[in-house]
Short mmCIF file of C-alpha atoms in Angstrom, two decimals:
data_model
loop_
_atom_site.label_atom_id
_atom_site.label_comp_id
_atom_site.label_asym_id
_atom_site.label_seq_id
_atom_site.Cartn_x
_atom_site.Cartn_y
_atom_site.Cartn_z
CA UNK U 1 9.43 -48.74 95.08
CA UNK U 2 11.86 -47.88 92.12
CA UNK U 3 12.92 -51.49 91.89
CA UNK U 4 9.24 -52.53 91.81
CA UNK U 5 8.48 -50.10 88.95
CA UNK U 6 11.51 -51.27 86.96
CA UNK U 7 10.61 -54.90 87.35
CA UNK U 8 6.87 -54.23 86.28
CA UNK U 9 7.89 -52.05 83.17
CA UNK U 10 7.59 -53.77 79.84
CA UNK U 11 10.50 -53.09 77.46
CA UNK U 12 9.40 -51.32 74.40
CA UNK U 13 10.97 -54.08 72.21
CA UNK U 14 9.72 -57.07 74.10
CA UNK U 15 13.02 -58.18 75.41
CA UNK U 16 15.25 -57.87 72.17
CA UNK U 17 18.70 -57.01 73.04
CA UNK U 18 19.41 -53.17 72.50
CA UNK U 19 22.25 -53.98 70.21
CA UNK U 20 19.96 -55.89 67.87
CA UNK U 21 17.09 -53.57 68.02
CA UNK U 22 19.19 -50.36 67.50
CA UNK U 23 21.51 -51.55 64.74
CA UNK U 24 19.38 -54.05 62.94
CA UNK U 25 15.81 -52.39 63.31
CA UNK U 26 15.98 -48.72 64.14
CA UNK U 27 18.76 -48.08 61.73
CA UNK U 28 16.63 -49.26 58.83
CA UNK U 29 13.58 -47.12 59.60
CA UNK U 30 12.79 -43.95 57.45
CA UNK U 31 13.90 -40.58 59.09
CA UNK U 32 10.47 -39.54 60.13
CA UNK U 33 9.70 -42.83 61.86
CA UNK U 34 13.16 -42.76 63.61
CA UNK U 35 12.43 -39.32 64.94
CA UNK U 36 9.22 -40.59 66.35
CA UNK U 37 10.89 -43.49 67.87
CA UNK U 38 13.30 -41.29 69.96
CA UNK U 39 10.18 -40.36 72.06
CA UNK U 40 9.93 -44.05 73.40
CA UNK U 41 12.81 -43.96 75.81
CA UNK U 42 16.07 -42.00 76.62
CA UNK U 43 18.14 -44.97 75.57
CA UNK U 44 16.87 -44.99 72.18
CA UNK U 45 17.12 -41.19 71.83
CA UNK U 46 20.75 -41.23 73.06
CA UNK U 47 21.79 -44.11 70.72
CA UNK U 48 20.08 -42.80 67.56
CA UNK U 49 21.49 -39.29 68.16
CA UNK U 50 25.03 -40.52 67.95
CA UNK U 51 27.02 -39.58 64.68
CA UNK U 52 28.04 -43.08 63.97
CA UNK U 53 24.47 -44.26 64.02
CA UNK U 54 23.33 -41.44 61.97
CA UNK U 55 25.86 -42.13 59.34
CA UNK U 56 24.98 -45.87 59.23
CA UNK U 57 21.26 -44.81 58.99
CA UNK U 58 21.99 -42.48 56.08
CA UNK U 59 23.89 -45.27 54.28
CA UNK U 60 20.84 -47.68 54.36
CA UNK U 61 18.34 -44.90 52.91
CA UNK U 62 17.36 -45.48 49.35
CA UNK U 63 18.32 -43.10 46.80
CA UNK U 64 15.11 -42.08 45.01
CA UNK U 65 14.31 -40.00 42.07
CA UNK U 66 12.35 -36.72 42.82
CA UNK U 67 9.26 -35.33 41.20
CA UNK U 68 7.27 -32.26 42.15
CA UNK U 69 3.64 -31.17 41.96
CA UNK U 70 2.40 -27.59 41.78
CA UNK U 71 -1.04 -27.34 43.41
CA UNK U 72 -2.73 -24.32 42.36
CA UNK U 73 -6.30 -25.12 43.49
CA UNK U 74 -6.88 -26.97 46.77
CA UNK U 75 -10.58 -27.25 46.07
CA UNK U 76 -10.05 -30.00 43.42
CA UNK U 77 -9.95 -32.73 45.99
CA UNK U 78 -6.33 -33.81 45.16
CA UNK U 79 -4.56 -32.20 47.98
CA UNK U 80 -7.03 -31.04 50.58
CA UNK U 81 -4.72 -29.75 53.44
CA UNK U 82 -7.18 -27.28 54.98
CA UNK U 83 -6.00 -24.27 52.77
CA UNK U 84 -8.50 -22.31 50.78
CA UNK U 85 -8.59 -22.00 47.03
CA UNK U 86 -6.54 -18.82 46.96
CA UNK U 87 -3.38 -20.46 48.21
CA UNK U 88 -1.05 -22.79 46.20
CA UNK U 89 1.81 -25.05 47.15
CA UNK U 90 4.70 -26.96 45.86
CA UNK U 91 5.12 -30.60 46.83
CA UNK U 92 8.47 -32.43 46.47
CA UNK U 93 7.96 -36.31 46.25
CA UNK U 94 10.30 -39.03 46.09
CA UNK U 95 9.23 -41.73 43.73
CA UNK U 96 9.59 -45.32 45.11
CA UNK U 97 8.25 -48.00 42.52
CA UNK U 98 7.76 -50.22 45.55
CA UNK U 99 5.04 -48.10 47.06
CA UNK U 100 1.46 -47.61 45.57
CA UNK U 101 0.71 -44.50 43.75
CA UNK U 102 -1.64 -43.32 46.55
CA UNK U 103 1.08 -43.94 49.21
CA UNK U 104 3.59 -41.54 47.57
CA UNK U 105 4.19 -38.74 50.13
CA UNK U 106 6.17 -35.46 49.90
CA UNK U 107 9.14 -34.86 51.77
CA UNK U 108 8.74 -31.05 51.59
CA UNK U 109 5.81 -28.85 50.96
CA UNK U 110 6.10 -25.05 50.35
CA UNK U 111 3.31 -22.72 50.85
CA UNK U 112 2.28 -20.19 48.08
CA UNK U 113 5.04 -21.69 46.02
CA UNK U 114 3.46 -22.10 42.64
CA UNK U 115 4.65 -18.80 41.22
CA UNK U 116 7.72 -18.47 43.11
CA UNK U 117 9.85 -21.47 44.10
CA UNK U 118 11.49 -24.10 41.79
CA UNK U 119 13.52 -27.12 42.72
CA UNK U 120 17.16 -26.51 41.55
CA UNK U 121 19.16 -29.28 43.12
CA UNK U 122 19.63 -32.14 45.58
CA UNK U 123 22.84 -33.22 47.37
CA UNK U 124 23.90 -34.83 50.50
CA UNK U 125 20.23 -35.15 51.57
CA UNK U 126 19.67 -31.40 51.04
CA UNK U 127 17.39 -29.76 48.52
CA UNK U 128 18.17 -26.33 46.89
CA UNK U 129 15.07 -24.22 45.81
CA UNK U 130 15.22 -21.02 44.00
CA UNK U 131 12.98 -18.11 44.67
CA UNK U 132 11.33 -15.86 41.96
CA UNK U 133 14.08 -14.17 40.09
CA UNK U 134 16.94 -16.64 40.78
CA UNK U 135 18.77 -14.38 43.05
CA UNK U 136 17.47 -15.98 46.28
CA UNK U 137 17.83 -19.58 47.19
CA UNK U 138 16.54 -21.71 50.04
CA UNK U 139 18.40 -24.88 51.21
CA UNK U 140 16.62 -27.35 53.39
CA UNK U 141 17.01 -30.85 54.78
CA UNK U 142 13.56 -32.31 54.22
CA UNK U 143 14.10 -34.97 56.97
CA UNK U 144 14.08 -32.34 59.65
CA UNK U 145 12.82 -29.18 57.68
CA UNK U 146 15.78 -27.11 58.88
CA UNK U 147 16.28 -24.39 56.14
CA UNK U 148 18.50 -21.41 55.34
CA UNK U 149 18.55 -18.85 52.61
CA UNK U 150 21.04 -16.64 50.83
CA UNK U 151 21.12 -14.00 48.05
CA UNK U 152 23.56 -14.15 45.10
CA UNK U 153 25.59 -17.34 44.23
CA UNK U 154 27.75 -18.96 46.77
CA UNK U 155 29.89 -22.10 47.33
CA UNK U 156 28.92 -24.06 50.50
CA UNK U 157 31.55 -26.36 51.87
CA UNK U 158 29.05 -28.91 53.73
CA UNK U 159 30.31 -29.83 57.13
CA UNK U 160 33.37 -27.72 57.25
CA UNK U 161 31.77 -25.14 59.46
CA UNK U 162 33.06 -22.38 57.09
CA UNK U 163 30.76 -19.54 56.00
CA UNK U 164 29.65 -19.61 52.17
CA UNK U 165 31.82 -18.05 49.64
CA UNK U 166 30.47 -15.62 47.11
CA UNK U 167 31.61 -16.70 43.47
CA UNK U 168 29.57 -13.95 41.78
CA UNK U 169 26.14 -14.00 40.12
CA UNK U 170 26.94 -13.42 36.38
CA UNK U 171 27.72 -16.88 34.90
CA UNK U 172 26.16 -19.00 37.51
CA UNK U 173 22.66 -17.32 37.53
CA UNK U 174 22.47 -17.77 33.74
CA UNK U 175 23.49 -21.49 34.19
CA UNK U 176 21.08 -22.10 37.11
CA UNK U 177 18.24 -20.47 35.53
CA UNK U 178 18.49 -22.18 32.16
CA UNK U 179 19.91 -25.70 32.59
CA UNK U 180 20.24 -28.63 35.01
CA UNK U 181 23.50 -29.70 36.43
CA UNK U 182 25.13 -32.73 38.05
CA UNK U 183 27.95 -33.00 40.67
CA UNK U 184 30.57 -35.55 39.64
CA UNK U 185 34.18 -35.98 41.19
CA UNK U 186 34.20 -32.34 42.77
CA UNK U 187 32.81 -30.67 39.61
CA UNK U 188 29.44 -29.41 38.57
CA UNK U 189 28.51 -30.05 34.86
CA UNK U 190 25.88 -28.29 32.88
CA UNK U 191 24.81 -29.26 29.37
CA UNK U 192 24.14 -25.88 27.57
CA UNK U 193 21.85 -25.81 24.57
CA UNK U 194 22.93 -22.85 22.35
CA UNK U 195 20.16 -22.35 19.80
CA UNK U 196 22.14 -20.10 17.45
CA UNK U 197 25.01 -22.45 17.09
CA UNK U 198 25.03 -26.38 16.57
CA UNK U 199 28.21 -26.78 18.64
CA UNK U 200 26.72 -27.36 22.04
CA UNK U 201 28.97 -27.64 25.01
CA UNK U 202 29.17 -28.85 28.56
CA UNK U 203 30.30 -26.23 31.02
CA UNK U 204 32.34 -27.51 34.05
CA UNK U 205 32.68 -25.66 37.38
CA UNK U 206 35.43 -26.83 39.56
CA UNK U 207 34.33 -26.61 43.05
CA UNK U 208 37.89 -26.47 44.64
CA UNK U 209 39.55 -24.19 42.09
CA UNK U 210 36.12 -22.15 41.75
CA UNK U 211 36.89 -21.96 37.89
CA UNK U 212 34.87 -22.62 34.72
CA UNK U 213 35.79 -24.64 31.69
CA UNK U 214 34.15 -26.31 28.57
CA UNK U 215 33.85 -29.86 27.45
CA UNK U 216 32.64 -31.41 24.20
CA UNK U 217 29.33 -33.40 23.96
CA UNK U 218 29.32 -36.88 22.57
CA UNK U 219 27.34 -36.02 19.45
CA UNK U 220 27.40 -32.64 17.66
CA UNK U 221 23.89 -31.12 17.91
CA UNK U 222 23.10 -33.56 20.69
CA UNK U 223 19.31 -33.30 21.48
CA UNK U 224 19.72 -34.89 25.06
CA UNK U 225 20.28 -32.88 28.15
CA UNK U 226 20.46 -35.15 31.15
CA UNK U 227 23.81 -35.57 32.72
CA UNK U 228 24.38 -38.17 35.40
CA UNK U 229 26.93 -40.49 37.09
CA UNK U 230 26.99 -44.10 35.85
CA UNK U 231 29.53 -46.69 36.92
CA UNK U 232 31.88 -44.21 38.17
CA UNK U 233 31.87 -42.20 34.83
CA UNK U 234 30.09 -39.17 33.79
CA UNK U 235 27.09 -40.12 31.54
CA UNK U 236 24.74 -38.32 29.09
CA UNK U 237 21.61 -39.19 27.31
CA UNK U 238 20.93 -38.53 23.72
CA UNK U 239 17.53 -39.01 21.77
CA UNK U 240 17.03 -40.26 18.37
CA UNK U 241 14.97 -38.17 15.94
CA UNK U 242 11.92 -40.26 16.57
CA UNK U 243 12.15 -39.92 20.31
CA UNK U 244 11.59 -43.70 20.68
CA UNK U 245 15.18 -44.59 21.48
CA UNK U 246 17.55 -43.08 24.03
CA UNK U 247 21.44 -43.47 23.52
CA UNK U 248 23.31 -43.60 26.88
CA UNK U 249 26.77 -42.31 26.51
CA UNK U 250 29.59 -42.51 29.20
CA UNK U 251 32.81 -40.52 29.35
CA UNK U 252 35.37 -43.31 28.87
CA UNK U 253 38.51 -41.15 28.74
CA UNK U 254 38.14 -38.10 30.83
CA UNK U 255 41.31 -36.27 29.87
CA UNK U 256 40.80 -36.93 26.19
CA UNK U 257 37.14 -36.32 26.34
CA UNK U 258 36.25 -39.67 24.57
CA UNK U 259 32.68 -40.63 24.81
CA UNK U 260 31.33 -44.24 24.08
CA UNK U 261 27.74 -45.57 23.99
CA UNK U 262 27.02 -47.74 27.00
CA UNK U 263 23.57 -48.92 25.91
CA UNK U 264 20.29 -47.96 24.29
CA UNK U 265 16.81 -47.80 25.81
CA UNK U 266 13.87 -48.38 23.58
CA UNK U 267 10.83 -46.55 25.04
CA UNK U 268 7.51 -48.42 25.34
CA UNK U 269 5.58 -45.50 23.63
CA UNK U 270 2.76 -47.66 22.31
CA UNK U 271 2.09 -49.25 25.69
CA UNK U 272 2.23 -45.77 27.38
CA UNK U 273 -0.34 -44.34 24.91
CA UNK U 274 -2.48 -47.33 25.20
CA UNK U 275 -2.43 -47.06 29.01
CA UNK U 276 -3.53 -43.38 28.83
CA UNK U 277 -5.87 -43.94 25.98
CA UNK U 278 -4.15 -40.95 24.09
CA UNK U 279 -2.02 -40.54 21.11
CA UNK U 280 -0.44 -37.28 22.11
CA UNK U 281 3.28 -36.71 21.96
CA UNK U 282 5.42 -37.11 25.22
CA UNK U 283 5.11 -34.30 27.56
CA UNK U 284 8.24 -34.53 29.40
CA UNK U 285 11.12 -37.10 29.91
CA UNK U 286 14.15 -37.21 32.05
CA UNK U 287 16.87 -39.87 32.62
CA UNK U 288 17.92 -40.34 36.32
CA UNK U 289 20.38 -42.74 38.01
CA UNK U 290 18.69 -45.08 40.56
CA UNK U 291 20.26 -47.63 43.04
CA UNK U 292 22.49 -49.41 40.50
CA UNK U 293 20.84 -48.48 37.24
CA UNK U 294 19.30 -45.75 35.20
CA UNK U 295 15.75 -44.94 35.25
CA UNK U 296 13.59 -43.07 32.69
CA UNK U 297 10.79 -40.89 34.10
CA UNK U 298 8.11 -39.95 31.62
CA UNK U 299 5.32 -37.55 31.98
CA UNK U 300 2.36 -38.30 29.68
CA UNK U 301 -1.10 -36.58 30.22
CA UNK U 302 -1.71 -36.91 33.90
CA UNK U 303 0.47 -39.94 34.30
CA UNK U 304 4.03 -40.58 35.43
CA UNK U 305 5.63 -43.67 34.07
CA UNK U 306 9.00 -45.15 35.32
CA UNK U 307 10.92 -47.16 32.73
CA UNK U 308 14.03 -49.40 33.40
CA UNK U 309 17.07 -49.78 31.24
CA UNK U 310 15.49 -52.71 29.65
CA UNK U 311 12.73 -50.49 28.16
CA UNK U 312 10.07 -52.09 30.38
CA UNK U 313 7.59 -50.32 32.51
CA UNK U 314 8.60 -50.40 36.22
CA UNK U 315 5.73 -48.44 37.64
CA UNK U 316 2.89 -46.09 36.84
CA UNK U 317 1.50 -43.14 38.91
CA UNK U 318 -1.61 -41.17 38.32
CA UNK U 319 -1.22 -37.66 39.96
CA UNK U 320 -2.47 -34.40 38.60
CA UNK U 321 0.21 -31.92 37.91
CA UNK U 322 3.21 -34.12 38.43
CA UNK U 323 6.50 -33.24 36.88
CA UNK U 324 9.74 -35.26 36.86
CA UNK U 325 13.28 -34.06 37.76
CA UNK U 326 16.60 -35.29 37.23
CA UNK U 327 17.22 -34.98 40.99
CA UNK U 328 17.54 -37.78 43.57
CA UNK U 329 17.15 -37.78 47.31
CA UNK U 330 19.02 -39.85 49.74
CA UNK U 331 17.62 -38.52 53.06
CA UNK U 332 19.81 -37.96 56.08
CA UNK U 333 19.53 -36.85 59.79
CA UNK U 334 23.36 -36.07 59.91
CA UNK U 335 23.71 -32.47 61.09
CA UNK U 336 25.01 -30.03 58.57
CA UNK U 337 27.07 -27.39 60.55
CA UNK U 338 26.61 -24.67 58.07
CA UNK U 339 22.94 -24.01 58.48
CA UNK U 340 23.47 -21.70 61.54
CA UNK U 341 25.92 -19.78 59.68
CA UNK U 342 23.43 -18.67 56.96
CA UNK U 343 21.29 -15.50 57.16
CA UNK U 344 17.66 -16.34 57.51
CA UNK U 345 18.40 -19.76 59.18
CA UNK U 346 15.02 -21.08 60.38
CA UNK U 347 13.46 -24.37 61.77
CA UNK U 348 10.04 -25.42 60.55
CA UNK U 349 9.05 -21.88 59.35
CA UNK U 350 7.80 -20.07 56.28
CA UNK U 351 7.97 -21.12 53.30
CA UNK U 352 7.51 -24.64 54.39
CA UNK U 353 4.19 -26.03 55.46
#
C-alpha cells in the first residue's frame, strides 16, 4: 500500500531533479516565499534550512534602499489593515524600481509607532529601531520578525554568541539621535553638523577597539550629510548652493584623509516639479548605494522619486506620508545567535503587527 501511495504521488516540482529545483529555483525566492515553500514537503524543509543554502540564498537577495511611512489615520483608505482611527503604525518598505508602486510591500510594520519608533539602522539583514527617548532599541530580522530589545548603548558581535557589551550612553546617544551613520571596514562613521562652527567633522567609532576619533570632511562647511561605501571606499555627498547638483566625494587616501570628486549628479528638478504640478522646494533628499551604483531618493509633495547617477529618473512612487532613508536591506534567513541572549527577546510579538 505504501508503494502504491508513493507511485501515485505527484512530485511538487513535476519531475525536476531536486538539485536543480533547490539550487536554481528555491534559492532565488524572496524569504517569505521560501518559508511558505518549506510546508510543501520534508525534503524541501530540510534542504532549505541548511546553513549553506541560507548563505547562498542571502547572497542572491537584492540590496534595496529603505523608506518608511507613518500611518496616523487608518480611515483615509491608504492602509486599511483593520485598525480603528485611534491607532497608528510605522511601515518600513524596501524600494525596488522593478516593482509597480502599488506592489511595494512593507517588510516590517510596527503598531502604535508614529510617536515612538524611528528607523535608526540596517545591517546584516537586521533593522535597528529606537524607542521614544533614544535609550531603548529594538533589533529585528524582518524576514522572520524575530526581535530583541535593550536599554542603553551596546556593541553586538553578530554571530559570535557573545552577550552585548555596554559602551555607555553619553556620546553614542547624542550621535544616534542627531545624525545618520554608515558601517565601513569595521568602523561606524557619523557626519556631525556643528551649527556654531563651520569646521564640521566626521566622527569615527572603531567597533574593535571601541574608541572614537574625528576625520575631516571633503569641503569646509560641507552641506551634504550622506555617507556611504562606493567602490570599496568611503563616500560622501555634497550639495551646491542651488541644490541642483550633487558632488560625490570618495576618500581616496584613508590614512592622509585625501578626498577626491568621483562624479556629479545633476537632479532633474524641472521634470520632478512638472510631474507633481508644483513649484515647491524639495522636501527631502538622500543618497544611498544600490547594487553597483548610487541612487538618489527624493521626496517631493506626496511623491517619491528615484534618480540614477546619470541624473535620469529611474522610478516614481506615489505614497502618502512616505519618507526616504539612507538605509538598505539585504534580507536574510541566516540565524543570528545573539537574539536569545537579549532581554526582551520575542518572536512575532508587540510592537510588530
